Short mmCIF file of C-alpha atoms in Angstrom, two decimals:
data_model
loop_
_atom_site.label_atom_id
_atom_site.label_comp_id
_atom_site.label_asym_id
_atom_site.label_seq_id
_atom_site.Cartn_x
_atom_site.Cartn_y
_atom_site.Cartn_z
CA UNK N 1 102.04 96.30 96.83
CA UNK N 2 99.52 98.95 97.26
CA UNK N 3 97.46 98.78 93.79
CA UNK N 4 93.52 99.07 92.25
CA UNK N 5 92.23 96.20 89.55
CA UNK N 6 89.17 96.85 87.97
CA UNK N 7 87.08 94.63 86.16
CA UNK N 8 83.54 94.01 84.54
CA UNK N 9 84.13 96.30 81.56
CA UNK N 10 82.84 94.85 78.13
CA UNK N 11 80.53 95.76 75.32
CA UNK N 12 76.90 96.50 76.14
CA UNK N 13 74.24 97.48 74.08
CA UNK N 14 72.70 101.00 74.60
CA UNK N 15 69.81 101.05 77.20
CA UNK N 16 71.73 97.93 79.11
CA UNK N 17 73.49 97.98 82.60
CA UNK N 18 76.89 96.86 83.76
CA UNK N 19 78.23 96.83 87.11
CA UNK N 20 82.30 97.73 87.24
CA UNK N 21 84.46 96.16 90.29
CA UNK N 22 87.76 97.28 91.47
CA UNK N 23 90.20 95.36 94.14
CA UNK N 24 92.34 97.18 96.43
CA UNK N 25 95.04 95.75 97.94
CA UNK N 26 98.29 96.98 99.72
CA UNK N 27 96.17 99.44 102.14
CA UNK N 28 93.35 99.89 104.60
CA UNK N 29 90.17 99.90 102.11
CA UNK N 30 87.96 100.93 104.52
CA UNK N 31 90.13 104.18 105.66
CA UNK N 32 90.28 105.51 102.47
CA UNK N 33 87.56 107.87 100.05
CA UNK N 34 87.31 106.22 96.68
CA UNK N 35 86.02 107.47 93.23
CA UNK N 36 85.58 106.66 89.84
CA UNK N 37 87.37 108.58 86.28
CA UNK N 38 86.56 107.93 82.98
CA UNK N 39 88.10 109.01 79.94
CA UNK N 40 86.40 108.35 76.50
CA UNK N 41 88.41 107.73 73.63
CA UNK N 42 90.67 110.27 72.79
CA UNK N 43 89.22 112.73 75.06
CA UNK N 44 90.18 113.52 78.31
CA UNK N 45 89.46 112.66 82.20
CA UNK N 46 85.98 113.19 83.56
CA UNK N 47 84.79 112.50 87.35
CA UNK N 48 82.47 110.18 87.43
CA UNK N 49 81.41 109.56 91.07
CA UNK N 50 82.74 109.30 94.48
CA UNK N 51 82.32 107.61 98.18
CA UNK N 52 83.87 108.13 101.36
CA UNK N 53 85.43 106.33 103.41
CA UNK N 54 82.75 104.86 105.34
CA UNK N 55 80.25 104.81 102.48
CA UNK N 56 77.87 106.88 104.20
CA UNK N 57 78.21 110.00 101.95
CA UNK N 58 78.04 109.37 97.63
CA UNK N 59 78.61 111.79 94.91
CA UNK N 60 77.94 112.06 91.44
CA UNK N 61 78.21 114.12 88.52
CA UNK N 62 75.42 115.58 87.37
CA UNK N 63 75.42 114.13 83.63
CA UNK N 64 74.79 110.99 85.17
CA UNK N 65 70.96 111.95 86.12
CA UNK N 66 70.68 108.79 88.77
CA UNK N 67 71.77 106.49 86.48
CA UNK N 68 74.96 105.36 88.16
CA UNK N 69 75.47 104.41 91.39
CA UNK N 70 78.84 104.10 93.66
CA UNK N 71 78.81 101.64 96.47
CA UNK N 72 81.59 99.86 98.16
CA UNK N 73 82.06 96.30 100.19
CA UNK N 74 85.08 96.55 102.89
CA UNK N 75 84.87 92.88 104.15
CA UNK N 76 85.76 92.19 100.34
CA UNK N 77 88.23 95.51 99.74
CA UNK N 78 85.61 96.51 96.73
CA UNK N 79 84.65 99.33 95.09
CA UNK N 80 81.79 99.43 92.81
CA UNK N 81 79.81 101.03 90.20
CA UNK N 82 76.76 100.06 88.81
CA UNK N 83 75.81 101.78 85.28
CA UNK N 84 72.37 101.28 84.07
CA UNK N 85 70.65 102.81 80.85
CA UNK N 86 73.82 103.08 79.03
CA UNK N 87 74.48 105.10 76.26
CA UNK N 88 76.59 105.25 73.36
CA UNK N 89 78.63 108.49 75.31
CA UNK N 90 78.98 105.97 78.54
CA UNK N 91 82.16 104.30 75.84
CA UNK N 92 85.20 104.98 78.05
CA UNK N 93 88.02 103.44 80.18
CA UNK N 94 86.75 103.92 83.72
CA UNK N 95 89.64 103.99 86.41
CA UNK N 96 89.34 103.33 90.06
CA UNK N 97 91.11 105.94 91.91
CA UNK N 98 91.99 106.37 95.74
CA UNK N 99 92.19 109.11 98.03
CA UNK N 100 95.24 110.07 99.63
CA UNK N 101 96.27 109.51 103.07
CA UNK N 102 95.08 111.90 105.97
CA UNK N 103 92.54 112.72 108.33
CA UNK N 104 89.68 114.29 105.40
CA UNK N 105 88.85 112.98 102.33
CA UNK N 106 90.57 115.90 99.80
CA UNK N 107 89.12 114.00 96.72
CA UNK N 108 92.06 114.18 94.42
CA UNK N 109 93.52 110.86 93.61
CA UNK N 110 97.11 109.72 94.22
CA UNK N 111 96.73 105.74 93.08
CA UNK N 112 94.86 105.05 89.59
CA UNK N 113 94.07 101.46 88.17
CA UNK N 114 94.83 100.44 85.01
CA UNK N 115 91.34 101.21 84.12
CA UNK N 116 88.57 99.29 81.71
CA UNK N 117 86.99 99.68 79.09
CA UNK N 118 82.89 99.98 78.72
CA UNK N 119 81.84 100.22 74.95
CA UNK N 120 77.92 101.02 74.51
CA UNK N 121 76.94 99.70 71.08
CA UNK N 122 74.66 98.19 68.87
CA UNK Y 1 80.07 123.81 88.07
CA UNK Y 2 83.92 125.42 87.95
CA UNK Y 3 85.17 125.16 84.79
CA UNK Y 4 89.20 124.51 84.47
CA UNK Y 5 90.60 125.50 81.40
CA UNK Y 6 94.20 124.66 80.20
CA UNK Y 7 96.84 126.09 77.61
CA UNK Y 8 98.01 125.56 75.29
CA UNK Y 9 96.54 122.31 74.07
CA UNK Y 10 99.63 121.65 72.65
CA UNK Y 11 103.15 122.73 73.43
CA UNK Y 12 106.27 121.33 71.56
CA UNK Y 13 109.79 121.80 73.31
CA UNK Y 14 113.17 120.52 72.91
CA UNK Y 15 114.36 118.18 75.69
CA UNK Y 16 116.58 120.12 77.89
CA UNK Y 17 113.94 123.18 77.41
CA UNK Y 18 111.62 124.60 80.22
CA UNK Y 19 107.80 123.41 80.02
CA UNK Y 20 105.21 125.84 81.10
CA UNK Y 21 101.72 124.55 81.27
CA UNK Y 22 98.79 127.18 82.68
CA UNK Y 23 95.41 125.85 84.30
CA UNK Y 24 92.59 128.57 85.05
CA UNK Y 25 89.44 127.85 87.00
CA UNK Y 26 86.71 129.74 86.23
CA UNK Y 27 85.85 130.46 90.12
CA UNK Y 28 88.63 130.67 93.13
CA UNK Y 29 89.29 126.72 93.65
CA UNK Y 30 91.77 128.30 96.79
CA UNK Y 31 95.00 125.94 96.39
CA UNK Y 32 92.73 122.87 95.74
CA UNK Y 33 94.16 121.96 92.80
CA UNK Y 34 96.22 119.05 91.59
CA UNK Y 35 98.55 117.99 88.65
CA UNK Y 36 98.44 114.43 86.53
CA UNK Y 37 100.73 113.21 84.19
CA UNK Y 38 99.32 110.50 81.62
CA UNK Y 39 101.27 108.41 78.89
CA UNK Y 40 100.07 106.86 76.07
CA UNK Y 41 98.37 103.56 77.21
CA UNK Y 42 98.89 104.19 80.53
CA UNK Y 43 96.74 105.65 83.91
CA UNK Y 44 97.55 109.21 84.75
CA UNK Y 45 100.33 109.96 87.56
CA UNK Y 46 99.47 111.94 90.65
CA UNK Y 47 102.64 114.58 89.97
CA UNK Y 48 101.44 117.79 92.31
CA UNK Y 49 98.73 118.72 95.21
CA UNK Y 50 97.82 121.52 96.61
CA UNK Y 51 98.91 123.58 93.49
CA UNK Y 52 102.51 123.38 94.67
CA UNK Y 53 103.45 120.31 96.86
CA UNK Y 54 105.14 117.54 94.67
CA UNK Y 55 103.29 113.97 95.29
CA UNK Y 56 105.98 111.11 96.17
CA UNK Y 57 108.53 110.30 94.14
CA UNK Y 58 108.11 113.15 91.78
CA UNK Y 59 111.28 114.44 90.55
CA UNK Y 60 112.19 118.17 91.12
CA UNK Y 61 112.64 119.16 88.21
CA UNK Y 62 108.61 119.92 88.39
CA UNK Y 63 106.87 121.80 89.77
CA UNK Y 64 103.64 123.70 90.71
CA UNK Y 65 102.58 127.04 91.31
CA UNK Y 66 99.76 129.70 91.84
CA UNK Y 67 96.54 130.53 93.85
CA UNK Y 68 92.53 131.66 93.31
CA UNK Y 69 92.44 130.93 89.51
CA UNK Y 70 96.02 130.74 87.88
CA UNK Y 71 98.36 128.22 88.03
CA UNK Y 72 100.72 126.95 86.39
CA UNK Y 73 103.29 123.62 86.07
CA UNK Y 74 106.65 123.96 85.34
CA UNK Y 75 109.12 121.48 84.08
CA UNK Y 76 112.46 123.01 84.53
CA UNK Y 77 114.36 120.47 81.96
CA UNK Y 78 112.25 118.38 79.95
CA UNK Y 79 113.52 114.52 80.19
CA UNK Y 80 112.13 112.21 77.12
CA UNK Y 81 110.16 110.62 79.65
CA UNK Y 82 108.27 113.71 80.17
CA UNK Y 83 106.75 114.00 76.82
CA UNK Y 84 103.03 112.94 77.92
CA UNK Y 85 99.52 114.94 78.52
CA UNK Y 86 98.74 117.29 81.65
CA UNK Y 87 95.67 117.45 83.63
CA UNK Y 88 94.90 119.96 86.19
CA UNK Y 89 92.04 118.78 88.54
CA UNK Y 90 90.34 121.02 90.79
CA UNK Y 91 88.65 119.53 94.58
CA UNK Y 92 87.54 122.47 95.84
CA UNK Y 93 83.99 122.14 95.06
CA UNK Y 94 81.94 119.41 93.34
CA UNK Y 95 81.48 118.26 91.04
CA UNK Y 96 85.63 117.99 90.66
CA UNK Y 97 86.60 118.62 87.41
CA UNK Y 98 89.80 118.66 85.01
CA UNK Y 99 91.29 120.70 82.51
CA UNK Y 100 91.51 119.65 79.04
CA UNK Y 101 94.73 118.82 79.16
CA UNK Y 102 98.11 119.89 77.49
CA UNK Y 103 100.26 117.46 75.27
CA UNK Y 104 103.63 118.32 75.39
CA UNK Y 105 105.34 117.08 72.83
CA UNK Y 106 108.76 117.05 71.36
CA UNK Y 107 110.19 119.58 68.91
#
């Protein structure tokens, strides 16, 4: 079964860091471009950050001022995203979300995870 | 940064009725522009890609259309499972951004 499980979400206090994982499984990690969503409560979805295939080219958006940063393992099908200097508007349910098949990466997303939750607080 | 906005934030129809959801960009995104379904509690849904091309497994009844900076989703006969929030998603350009989102709801 082709499917994304992300973990590491929790509460954090603002100015700390937390580093989200997500397993693929059911398809060719390495082949595919891979990003991150998040959606605070109540609100809607925002791009967070993205990686090719390869890893060799990272984006991010620019609310995020270099304090995020995308990476990915392929010998352990792994996305990842580590979040330093959190802040209270870092609270969301960040989803793991895959390319579709083809030759480019076209950077919209046709699998999702079930997503987790980060809460910055005090 | 291209800016996607989407109307009405809210649109309540009976279940049988047509749905028509709009998505502007603020700049030409071409046909780079996708379609998500998301339920309560749940991930969003890939539903259409390349403003018009249904994603697998997507039922006819929806279904996507338009070019530059209009588009619009269509739901020709809203099912009960189709009472959820829209986002359009352009990937044109970075950064990618959504829409707002519509919640259609039932009337």
């Amino acid at each position: 079964e082709v499917q994304l499980l992300e973990s590491g979400g929790g509460l954090v206090q603002p100015g700390g860091s937390l580093r989200l994982s997500c397993a693929a499984s059911g398809f060719t990690f390495s082949s595919y471009a891979m990003s991150w969503v998040r959606q605070a409560p109540g609100r809607g979805l925002e791009w967070v950050s993205s990686i090719t295939g390869s890893g060799g080219r990272t984006y991010y958006a620019d609310s995020l001022k270099g304090r995020f940063t995308i990476s990915r393992d392929s010998s352990k099908n792994t996305l990842y995203l580590q979040m330093n200097s959190l802040r209270a508007e870092d609270t969301a349910v960040y989803y793991c979300v895959k390319d579709p098949p083809g030759d480019s990466p076209y950077w919209y997303f046709d699998l999702w995870g079930r997503g987790t939750l980060v809460t910055v607080s005090s | 940064e291209k800016v996607m906005t989407q109307s009405p934030a809210t649109l309540s129809v009976s279940p049988g009725e047509r749905a028509t959801l709009s998505c502007r960009a603020s700049q030409s995104v071409n046909t780079n522009l996708a379609w998500y379904q998301q339920k309560p509690g749940q991930a969003p849904r890939l539903l259409i890609y390349g403003a018009s091309t249904r994603a697998t497994g997507i039922p006819a009844r929806f279904s996507g259309s338009g070019s530059g900076t209009e588009f619009t989703l269509t739901i020709s006969s809203l099912q009960s499972e189709d009472f959820a929030v829209y986002y359009c998603q352009q990937y044109n350009n970075w950064p990618l951004t959504f829409g707002g989102g519509t919640k259609v709801e039932i009337k």
